[in-house]
mmCIF file of C-alpha atoms in Angstrom:
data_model
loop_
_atom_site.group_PDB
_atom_site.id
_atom_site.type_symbol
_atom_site.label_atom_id
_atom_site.label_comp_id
_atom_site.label_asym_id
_atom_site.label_seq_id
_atom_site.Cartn_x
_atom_site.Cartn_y
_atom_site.Cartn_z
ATOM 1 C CA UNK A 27 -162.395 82.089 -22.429
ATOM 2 C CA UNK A 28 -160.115 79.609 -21.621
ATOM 3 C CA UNK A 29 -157.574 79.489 -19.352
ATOM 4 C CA UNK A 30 -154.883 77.240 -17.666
ATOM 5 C CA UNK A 31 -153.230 77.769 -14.142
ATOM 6 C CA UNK A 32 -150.379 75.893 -12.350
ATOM 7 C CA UNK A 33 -150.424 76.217 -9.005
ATOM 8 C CA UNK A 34 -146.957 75.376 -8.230
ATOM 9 C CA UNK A 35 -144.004 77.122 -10.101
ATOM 10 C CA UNK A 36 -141.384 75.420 -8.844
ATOM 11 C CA UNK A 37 -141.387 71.606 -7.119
ATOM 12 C CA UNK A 38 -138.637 70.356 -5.442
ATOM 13 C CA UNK A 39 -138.400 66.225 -4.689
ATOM 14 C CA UNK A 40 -135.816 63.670 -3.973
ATOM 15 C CA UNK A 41 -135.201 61.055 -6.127
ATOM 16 C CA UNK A 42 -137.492 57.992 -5.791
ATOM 17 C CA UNK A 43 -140.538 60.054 -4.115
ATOM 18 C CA UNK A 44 -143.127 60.970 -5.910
ATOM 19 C CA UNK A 45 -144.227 63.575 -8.321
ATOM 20 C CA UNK A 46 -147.136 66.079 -8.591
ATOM 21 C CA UNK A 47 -147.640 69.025 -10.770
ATOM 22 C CA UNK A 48 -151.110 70.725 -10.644
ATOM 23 C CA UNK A 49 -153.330 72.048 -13.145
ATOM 24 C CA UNK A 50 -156.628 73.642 -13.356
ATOM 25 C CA UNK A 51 -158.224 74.371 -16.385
ATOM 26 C CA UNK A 52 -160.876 76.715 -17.181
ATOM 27 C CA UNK A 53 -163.387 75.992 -20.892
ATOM 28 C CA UNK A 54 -166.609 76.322 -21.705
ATOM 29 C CA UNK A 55 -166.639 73.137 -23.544
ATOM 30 C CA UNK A 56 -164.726 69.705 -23.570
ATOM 31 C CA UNK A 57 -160.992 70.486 -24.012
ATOM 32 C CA UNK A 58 -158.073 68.831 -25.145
ATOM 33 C CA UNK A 59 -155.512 68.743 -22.425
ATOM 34 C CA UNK A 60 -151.657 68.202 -23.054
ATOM 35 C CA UNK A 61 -148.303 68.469 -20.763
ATOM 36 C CA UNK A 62 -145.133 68.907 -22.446
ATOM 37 C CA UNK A 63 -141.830 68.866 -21.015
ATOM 38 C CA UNK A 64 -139.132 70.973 -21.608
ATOM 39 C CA UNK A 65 -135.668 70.035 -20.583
ATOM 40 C CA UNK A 66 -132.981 72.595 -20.310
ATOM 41 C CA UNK A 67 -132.074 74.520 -23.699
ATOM 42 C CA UNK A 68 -133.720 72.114 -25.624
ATOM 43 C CA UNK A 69 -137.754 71.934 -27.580
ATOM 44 C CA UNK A 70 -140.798 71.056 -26.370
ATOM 45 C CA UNK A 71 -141.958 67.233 -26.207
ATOM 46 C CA UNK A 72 -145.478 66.077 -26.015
ATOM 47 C CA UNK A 73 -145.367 63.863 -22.630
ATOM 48 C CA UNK A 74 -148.888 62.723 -22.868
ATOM 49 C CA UNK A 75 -152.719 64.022 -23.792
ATOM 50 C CA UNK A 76 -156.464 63.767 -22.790
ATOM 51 C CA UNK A 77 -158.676 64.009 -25.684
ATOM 52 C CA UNK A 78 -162.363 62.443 -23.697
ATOM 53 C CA UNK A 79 -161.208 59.090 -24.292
ATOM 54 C CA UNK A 80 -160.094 58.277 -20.737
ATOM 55 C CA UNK A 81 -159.890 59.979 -17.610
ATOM 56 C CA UNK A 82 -156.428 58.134 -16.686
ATOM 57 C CA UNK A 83 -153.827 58.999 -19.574
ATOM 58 C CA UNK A 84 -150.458 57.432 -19.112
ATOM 59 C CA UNK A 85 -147.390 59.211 -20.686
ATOM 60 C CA UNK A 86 -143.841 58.619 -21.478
ATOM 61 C CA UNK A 87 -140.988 57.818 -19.049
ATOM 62 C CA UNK A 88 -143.587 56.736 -16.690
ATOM 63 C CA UNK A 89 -145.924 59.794 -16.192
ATOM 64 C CA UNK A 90 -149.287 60.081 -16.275
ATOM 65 C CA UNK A 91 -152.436 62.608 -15.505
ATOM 66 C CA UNK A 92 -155.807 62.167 -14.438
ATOM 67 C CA UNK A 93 -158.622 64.457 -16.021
ATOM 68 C CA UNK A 94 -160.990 65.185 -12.752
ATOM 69 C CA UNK A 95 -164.225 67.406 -14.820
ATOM 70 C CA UNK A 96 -165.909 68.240 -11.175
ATOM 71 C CA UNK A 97 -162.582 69.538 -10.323
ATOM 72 C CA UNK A 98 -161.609 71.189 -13.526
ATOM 73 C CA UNK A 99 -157.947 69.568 -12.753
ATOM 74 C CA UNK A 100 -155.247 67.481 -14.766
ATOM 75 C CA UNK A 101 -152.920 66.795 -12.211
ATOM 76 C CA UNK A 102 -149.383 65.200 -13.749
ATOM 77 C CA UNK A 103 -147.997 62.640 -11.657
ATOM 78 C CA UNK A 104 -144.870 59.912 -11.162
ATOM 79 C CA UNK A 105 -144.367 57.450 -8.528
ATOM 80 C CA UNK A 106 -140.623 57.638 -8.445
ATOM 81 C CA UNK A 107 -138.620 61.039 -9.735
ATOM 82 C CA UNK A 108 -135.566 60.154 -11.773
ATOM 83 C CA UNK A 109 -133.029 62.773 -11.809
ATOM 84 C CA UNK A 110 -133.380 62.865 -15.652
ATOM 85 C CA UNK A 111 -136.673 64.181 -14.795
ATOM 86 C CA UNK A 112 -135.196 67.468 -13.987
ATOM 87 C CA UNK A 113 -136.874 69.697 -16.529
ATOM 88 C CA UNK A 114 -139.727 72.614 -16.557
ATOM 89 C CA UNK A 115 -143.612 70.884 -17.556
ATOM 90 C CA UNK A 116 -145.747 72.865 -19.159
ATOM 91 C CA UNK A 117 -150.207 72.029 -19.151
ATOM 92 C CA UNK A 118 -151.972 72.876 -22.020
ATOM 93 C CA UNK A 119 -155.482 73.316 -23.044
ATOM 94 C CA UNK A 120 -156.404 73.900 -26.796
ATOM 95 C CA UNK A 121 -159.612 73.784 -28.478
ATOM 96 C CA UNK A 122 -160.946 73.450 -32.244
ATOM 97 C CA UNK A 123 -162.813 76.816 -32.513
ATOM 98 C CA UNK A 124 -159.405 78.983 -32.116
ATOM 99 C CA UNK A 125 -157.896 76.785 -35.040
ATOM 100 C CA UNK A 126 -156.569 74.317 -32.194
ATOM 101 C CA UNK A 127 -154.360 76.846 -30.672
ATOM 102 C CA UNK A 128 -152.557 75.760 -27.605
ATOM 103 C CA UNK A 129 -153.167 78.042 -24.129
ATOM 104 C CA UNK A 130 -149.908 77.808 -21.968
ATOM 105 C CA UNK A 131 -149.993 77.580 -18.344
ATOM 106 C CA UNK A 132 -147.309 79.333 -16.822
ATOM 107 C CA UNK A 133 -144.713 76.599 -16.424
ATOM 108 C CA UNK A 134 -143.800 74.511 -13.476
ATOM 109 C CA UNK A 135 -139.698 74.121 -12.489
ATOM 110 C CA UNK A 136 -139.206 70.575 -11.308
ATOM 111 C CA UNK A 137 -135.993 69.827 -9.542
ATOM 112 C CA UNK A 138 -134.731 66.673 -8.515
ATOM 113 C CA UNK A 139 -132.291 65.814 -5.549
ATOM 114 C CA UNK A 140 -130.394 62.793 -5.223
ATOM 115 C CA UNK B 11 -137.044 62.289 -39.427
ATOM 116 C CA UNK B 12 -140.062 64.168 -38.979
ATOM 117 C CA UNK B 13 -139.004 67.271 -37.815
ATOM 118 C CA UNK B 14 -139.750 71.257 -37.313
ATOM 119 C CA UNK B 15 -136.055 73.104 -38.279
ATOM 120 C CA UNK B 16 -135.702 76.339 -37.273
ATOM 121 C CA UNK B 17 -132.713 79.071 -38.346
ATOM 122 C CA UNK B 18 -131.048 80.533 -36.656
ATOM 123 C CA UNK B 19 -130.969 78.966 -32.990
ATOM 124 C CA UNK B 20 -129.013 82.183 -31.662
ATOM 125 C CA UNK B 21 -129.524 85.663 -32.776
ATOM 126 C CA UNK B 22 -128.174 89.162 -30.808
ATOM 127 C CA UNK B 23 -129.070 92.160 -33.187
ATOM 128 C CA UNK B 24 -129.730 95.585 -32.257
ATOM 129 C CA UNK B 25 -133.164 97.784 -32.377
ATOM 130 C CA UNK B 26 -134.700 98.381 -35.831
ATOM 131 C CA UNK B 27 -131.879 95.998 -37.836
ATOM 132 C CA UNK B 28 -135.192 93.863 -39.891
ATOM 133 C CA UNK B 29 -134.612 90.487 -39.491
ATOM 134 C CA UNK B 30 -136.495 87.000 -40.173
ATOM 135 C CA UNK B 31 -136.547 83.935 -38.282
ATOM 136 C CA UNK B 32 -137.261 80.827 -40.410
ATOM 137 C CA UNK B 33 -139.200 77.502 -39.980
ATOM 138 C CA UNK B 34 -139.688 75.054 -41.985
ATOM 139 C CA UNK B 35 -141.418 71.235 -41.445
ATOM 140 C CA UNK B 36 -141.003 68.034 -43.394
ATOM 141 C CA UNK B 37 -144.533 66.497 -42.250
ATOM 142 C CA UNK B 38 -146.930 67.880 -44.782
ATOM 143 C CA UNK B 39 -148.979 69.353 -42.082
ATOM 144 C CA UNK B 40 -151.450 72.286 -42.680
ATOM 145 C CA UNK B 41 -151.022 73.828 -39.852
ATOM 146 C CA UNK B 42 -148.059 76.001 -38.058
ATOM 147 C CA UNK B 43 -147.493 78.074 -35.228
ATOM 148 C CA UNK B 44 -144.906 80.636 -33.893
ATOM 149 C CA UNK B 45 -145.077 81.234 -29.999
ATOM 150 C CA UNK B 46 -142.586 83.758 -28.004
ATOM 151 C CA UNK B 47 -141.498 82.083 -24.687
ATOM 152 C CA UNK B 48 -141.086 84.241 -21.424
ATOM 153 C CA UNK B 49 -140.512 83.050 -17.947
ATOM 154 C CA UNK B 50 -143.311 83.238 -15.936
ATOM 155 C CA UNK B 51 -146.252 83.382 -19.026
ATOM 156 C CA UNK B 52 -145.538 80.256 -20.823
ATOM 157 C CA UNK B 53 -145.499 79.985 -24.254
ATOM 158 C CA UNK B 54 -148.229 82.707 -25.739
ATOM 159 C CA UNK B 55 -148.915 82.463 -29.746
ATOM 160 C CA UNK B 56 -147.778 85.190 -31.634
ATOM 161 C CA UNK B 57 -149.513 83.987 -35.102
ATOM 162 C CA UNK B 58 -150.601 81.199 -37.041
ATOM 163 C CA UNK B 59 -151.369 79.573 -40.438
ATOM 164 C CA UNK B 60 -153.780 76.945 -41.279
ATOM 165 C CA UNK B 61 -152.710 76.103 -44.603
ATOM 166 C CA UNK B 62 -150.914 78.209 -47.359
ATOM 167 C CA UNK B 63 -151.826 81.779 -48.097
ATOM 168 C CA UNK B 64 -153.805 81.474 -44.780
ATOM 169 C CA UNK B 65 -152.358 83.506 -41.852
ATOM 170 C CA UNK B 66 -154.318 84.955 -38.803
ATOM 171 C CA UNK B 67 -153.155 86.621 -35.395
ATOM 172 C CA UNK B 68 -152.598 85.133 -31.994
ATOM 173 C CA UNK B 69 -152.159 86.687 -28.741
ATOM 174 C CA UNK B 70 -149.685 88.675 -29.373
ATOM 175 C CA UNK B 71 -148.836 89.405 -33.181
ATOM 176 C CA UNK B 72 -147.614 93.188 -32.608
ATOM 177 C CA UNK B 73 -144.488 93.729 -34.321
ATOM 178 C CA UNK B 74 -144.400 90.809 -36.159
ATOM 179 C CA UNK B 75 -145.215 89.516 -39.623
ATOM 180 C CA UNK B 76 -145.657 86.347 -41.085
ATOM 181 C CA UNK B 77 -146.224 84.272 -45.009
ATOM 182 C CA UNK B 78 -146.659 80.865 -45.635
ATOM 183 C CA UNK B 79 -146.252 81.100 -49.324
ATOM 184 C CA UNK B 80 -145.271 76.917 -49.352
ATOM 185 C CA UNK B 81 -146.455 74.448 -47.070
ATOM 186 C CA UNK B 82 -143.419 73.511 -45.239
ATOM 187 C CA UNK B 83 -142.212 77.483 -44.655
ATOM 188 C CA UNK B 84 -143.543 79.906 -41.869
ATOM 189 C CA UNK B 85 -140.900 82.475 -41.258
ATOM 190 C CA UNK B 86 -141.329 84.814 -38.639
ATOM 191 C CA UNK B 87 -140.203 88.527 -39.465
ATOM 192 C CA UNK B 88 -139.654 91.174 -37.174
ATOM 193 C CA UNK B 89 -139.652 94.449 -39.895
ATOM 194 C CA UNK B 90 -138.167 96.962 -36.684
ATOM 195 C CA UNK B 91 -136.889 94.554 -33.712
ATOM 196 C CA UNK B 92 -137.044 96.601 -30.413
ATOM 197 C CA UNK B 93 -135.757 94.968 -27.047
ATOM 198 C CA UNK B 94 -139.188 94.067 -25.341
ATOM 199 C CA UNK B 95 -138.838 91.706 -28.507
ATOM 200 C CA UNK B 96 -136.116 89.303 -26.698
ATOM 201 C CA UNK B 97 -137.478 86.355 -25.986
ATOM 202 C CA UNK B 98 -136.906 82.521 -27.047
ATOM 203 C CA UNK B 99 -138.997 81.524 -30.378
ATOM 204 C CA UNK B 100 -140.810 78.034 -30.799
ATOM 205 C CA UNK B 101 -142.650 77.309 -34.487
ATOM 206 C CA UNK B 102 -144.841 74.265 -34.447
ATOM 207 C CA UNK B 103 -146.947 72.693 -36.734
ATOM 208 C CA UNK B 104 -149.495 69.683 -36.249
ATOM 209 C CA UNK B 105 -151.998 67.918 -39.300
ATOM 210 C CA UNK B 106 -155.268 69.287 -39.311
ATOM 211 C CA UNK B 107 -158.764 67.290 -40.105
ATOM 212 C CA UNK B 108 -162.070 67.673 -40.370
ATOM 213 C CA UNK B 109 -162.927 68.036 -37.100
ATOM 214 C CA UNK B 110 -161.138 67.317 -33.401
ATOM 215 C CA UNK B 111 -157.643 69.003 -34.979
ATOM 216 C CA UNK B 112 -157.456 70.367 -31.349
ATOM 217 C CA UNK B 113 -156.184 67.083 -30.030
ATOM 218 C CA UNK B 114 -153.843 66.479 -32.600
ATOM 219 C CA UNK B 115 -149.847 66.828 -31.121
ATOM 220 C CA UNK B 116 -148.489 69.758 -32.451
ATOM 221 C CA UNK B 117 -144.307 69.554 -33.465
ATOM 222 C CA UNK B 118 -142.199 71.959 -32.012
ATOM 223 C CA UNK B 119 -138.655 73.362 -33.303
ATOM 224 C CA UNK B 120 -136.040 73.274 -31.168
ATOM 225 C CA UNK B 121 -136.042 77.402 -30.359
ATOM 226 C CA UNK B 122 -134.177 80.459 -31.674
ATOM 227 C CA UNK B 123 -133.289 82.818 -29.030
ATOM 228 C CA UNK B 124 -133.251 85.938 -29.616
ATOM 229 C CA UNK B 125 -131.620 89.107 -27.890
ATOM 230 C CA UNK B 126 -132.534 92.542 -29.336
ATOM 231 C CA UNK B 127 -130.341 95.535 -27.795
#
């Protein structure tokens, strides 16, 4: 079955450092890999996804995630937080043979100080 | 605009009062989605439709129904609400292919929370 895990649920940075979010996925066969961000009281929006392609997706607003296969991981990453970054990130796995449903992880909180 | 609407974006009701949540998408796509949001497990799908007349469970369908009589409609109804029911409600809805659907984007509406009491 698959799976997705963040390991972090809540990340706290000041603006201009850098950001990570990690992932770990867990499938039996190649997935498709998403993160979508979630500002507050407001939908879902696709930030970027890894469909075998390339290993090094870039995003909007200047993210972007590297699919590591030995690792199982799809790490989301900026080199300088903006304080409209502020927002809770979901990773996603989803899969053809489930009728491309999307598996959740369980959210990470990022918070940005100035 | 291509867009996923969905009515009402606030609800409070109390237990057993029916009600349906409605979503409807101006993209032609196939396929749509409802998910229940709670903090700490994500989003978890509750059911889906790949195409009209076509309806199957997700992780959690219990005490919900859906139709997708048209393409662009996928309410969610929710015959005897009870309070373990409260949550906030995403539909979604993405094109479907032949094959690799699973890496198409999928849409997402902008919620409807709902409190049951």
């Amino acid at each position: 079955a698959q799976s997705v895990t963040q390991l972090d649920s809540h990340v706290s940075v000041s603006e201009g450092t850098p950001v990570l979010l990690r992932c770990n996925y867990s499938s039996s066969y190649s997935p498709s890999l998403f993160w979508y961000v979630q500002h507050p009281n407001k939908g879902l929006q696709l930030l970027l996804k890894y469909t075998s392609a390339a290993t090094l997706v870039k995003g909007i607003n200047g993210f972007e995630a590297e699919f590591k296969k030995s690792e199982t991981s799809f790490h989301l990453t900026k080199p300088s937080a903006h304080m409209s970054d502020a927002a809770e990130y979901f990773c996603v796995v989803s899969r053809d043979n489930q009728g491309g449903k999307l598996i959740f992880g369980q959210g990470t909180e990022l918070s940005v100080k100035p | 605009e291509a867009q996923v609407t969905q009515n009402p974006r606030y609800l409070i009701t109390v237990t057993g009062k029916k009600l349906t949540v409605t979503c409807s998408q101006n993209m032609n796509h196939e396929y749509m989605s409802w998910y229940r949001q709670d903090p700490g497990l994500g989003l978890r799908q509750i059911y889906y439709s790949m195409n009209v007349e076509v309806t199957d469970k997700g992780d959690v369908p219990e005490g919900y129904k859906v139709s997708r009589k048209e393409k662009r409609n996928f309410p969610l109804i929710l015959e005897s609400p009870s309070p373990n029911q409260t949550s906030l409600y995403f539909c979604a809805s993405r094109s479907t292919g032949t094959s690799g659907f699973s890496s198409y984007e999928q849409y997402f509406g902008p919620g409807t929370r709902l409190t049951v009491t």
